[in-house]
Coordinates of C-alpha atoms in Angstrom, one line a residue:
M20 CA 91.9 54.4 23.4
L21 CA 92.4 56.4 26.5
D22 CA 96.1 56.8 28.0
S23 CA 96.9 55.1 31.1
K24 CA 100.0 54.5 33.0
Y25 CA 99.2 50.9 33.6
S26 CA 99.1 48.5 30.8
G27 CA 95.7 47.4 29.4
E28 CA 93.7 49.2 32.2
C29 CA 92.0 52.9 32.4
M30 CA 89.4 53.8 34.4
R31 CA 86.8 56.9 33.6
V32 CA 84.1 58.5 35.1
I33 CA 80.1 58.6 34.2
W34 CA 79.3 61.6 36.1
D35 CA 76.0 61.6 37.9
E36 CA 74.1 64.9 36.4
E37 CA 71.5 64.9 39.0
A38 CA 74.0 64.9 41.9
L39 CA 75.9 67.3 40.1
G40 CA 72.9 69.7 40.7
Y41 CA 73.6 69.9 44.4
I42 CA 77.5 70.6 44.1
Y43 CA 79.1 72.9 41.5
L44 CA 82.2 71.4 39.4
S45 CA 83.3 73.6 36.9
E46 CA 84.0 72.1 33.6
E47 CA 88.1 72.8 34.3
V48 CA 87.6 70.5 37.9
K49 CA 85.6 67.9 35.8
R50 CA 88.5 67.8 33.4
K51 CA 91.3 67.7 36.1
V52 CA 89.2 65.0 37.7
E53 CA 88.7 62.7 34.5
E54 CA 92.4 62.9 33.7
W55 CA 93.4 62.0 37.0
V56 CA 91.0 58.9 37.1
K57 CA 92.6 57.8 34.0
S58 CA 95.9 57.4 36.1
L59 CA 94.0 55.4 38.7
S60 CA 94.4 51.7 38.2
K61 CA 91.8 49.0 39.2
K62 CA 94.3 47.4 41.5
E63 CA 94.9 50.7 43.3
L64 CA 90.9 51.0 43.8
E65 CA 90.5 47.4 45.1
K66 CA 92.9 48.3 48.0
L67 CA 90.2 50.4 49.3
K68 CA 87.8 49.6 52.0
E69 CA 84.3 50.7 52.5
Y70 CA 84.1 54.4 52.6
E71 CA 80.9 54.6 54.8
E72 CA 82.5 52.4 57.4
T73 CA 86.3 53.2 57.5
G74 CA 86.5 56.6 55.5
D75 CA 89.1 55.2 53.4
A76 CA 89.6 57.0 50.2
I77 CA 92.2 58.5 47.5
I78 CA 92.1 62.4 47.2
C79 CA 92.4 63.8 43.9
P80 CA 95.8 65.9 43.9
T81 CA 95.1 67.7 40.9
V82 CA 91.8 69.8 42.6
D83 CA 93.3 72.4 44.7
F84 CA 91.6 72.9 48.0
D85 CA 92.3 76.6 48.3
S86 CA 91.7 78.1 45.0
E87 CA 88.4 76.0 44.7
G88 CA 86.9 77.2 47.8
G89 CA 87.2 74.1 50.2
L90 CA 86.4 71.5 47.5
V91 CA 87.5 68.2 47.7
V92 CA 87.3 65.0 45.2
K93 CA 87.9 61.4 46.3
A94 CA 87.7 58.1 45.0
V95 CA 86.0 55.8 47.4
K96 CA 84.8 52.1 47.8
H97 CA 80.8 52.4 48.2
N98 CA 78.4 49.4 48.3
G99 CA 81.2 47.3 46.4
E100 CA 81.2 49.9 43.5
F101 CA 84.1 52.5 42.8
M102 CA 82.7 56.1 43.2
L103 CA 83.8 59.9 43.1
I104 CA 82.6 61.9 45.8
A105 CA 82.7 65.9 45.7
G106 CA 82.6 68.1 48.8
V107 CA 83.3 71.4 50.4
H108 CA 85.0 71.4 53.6
G109 CA 85.3 74.6 55.7
C110 CA 85.4 75.7 59.1
G111 CA 84.6 72.4 60.7
F112 CA 81.9 71.3 58.6
G113 CA 81.7 69.2 55.5
E114 CA 79.2 68.2 53.0
E115 CA 79.7 65.3 50.2
Y116 CA 78.1 64.0 47.5
Y117 CA 78.5 60.9 45.4
V118 CA 78.9 62.5 41.9
G119 CA 80.0 59.7 39.6
I120 CA 80.9 56.0 39.3
L121 CA 84.3 54.5 38.0
I122 CA 84.3 52.0 35.7
E123 CA 86.9 50.4 33.3

């Protein structure tokens, strides 16, 4: 069983390999994101509002924006499901992709 700071709960990522063809995430970044996702509780995620309507998100603090070339990874709610978005931001421009689903 995976470790979690929340008793009985542990979130994990199912990566969308097709989406990962559009945005590069190194194995190191994916590992950092997976570790971070384990620390999220479902209760915490359930507080999120729909991303497409509100922009509400939890930003992964373990992915360094500067050293990863402007990469940001976020946990969001999309159509009632918990998802991961990865995007590269810079110079007023951002491009984001849904790269994974979060499940217990």
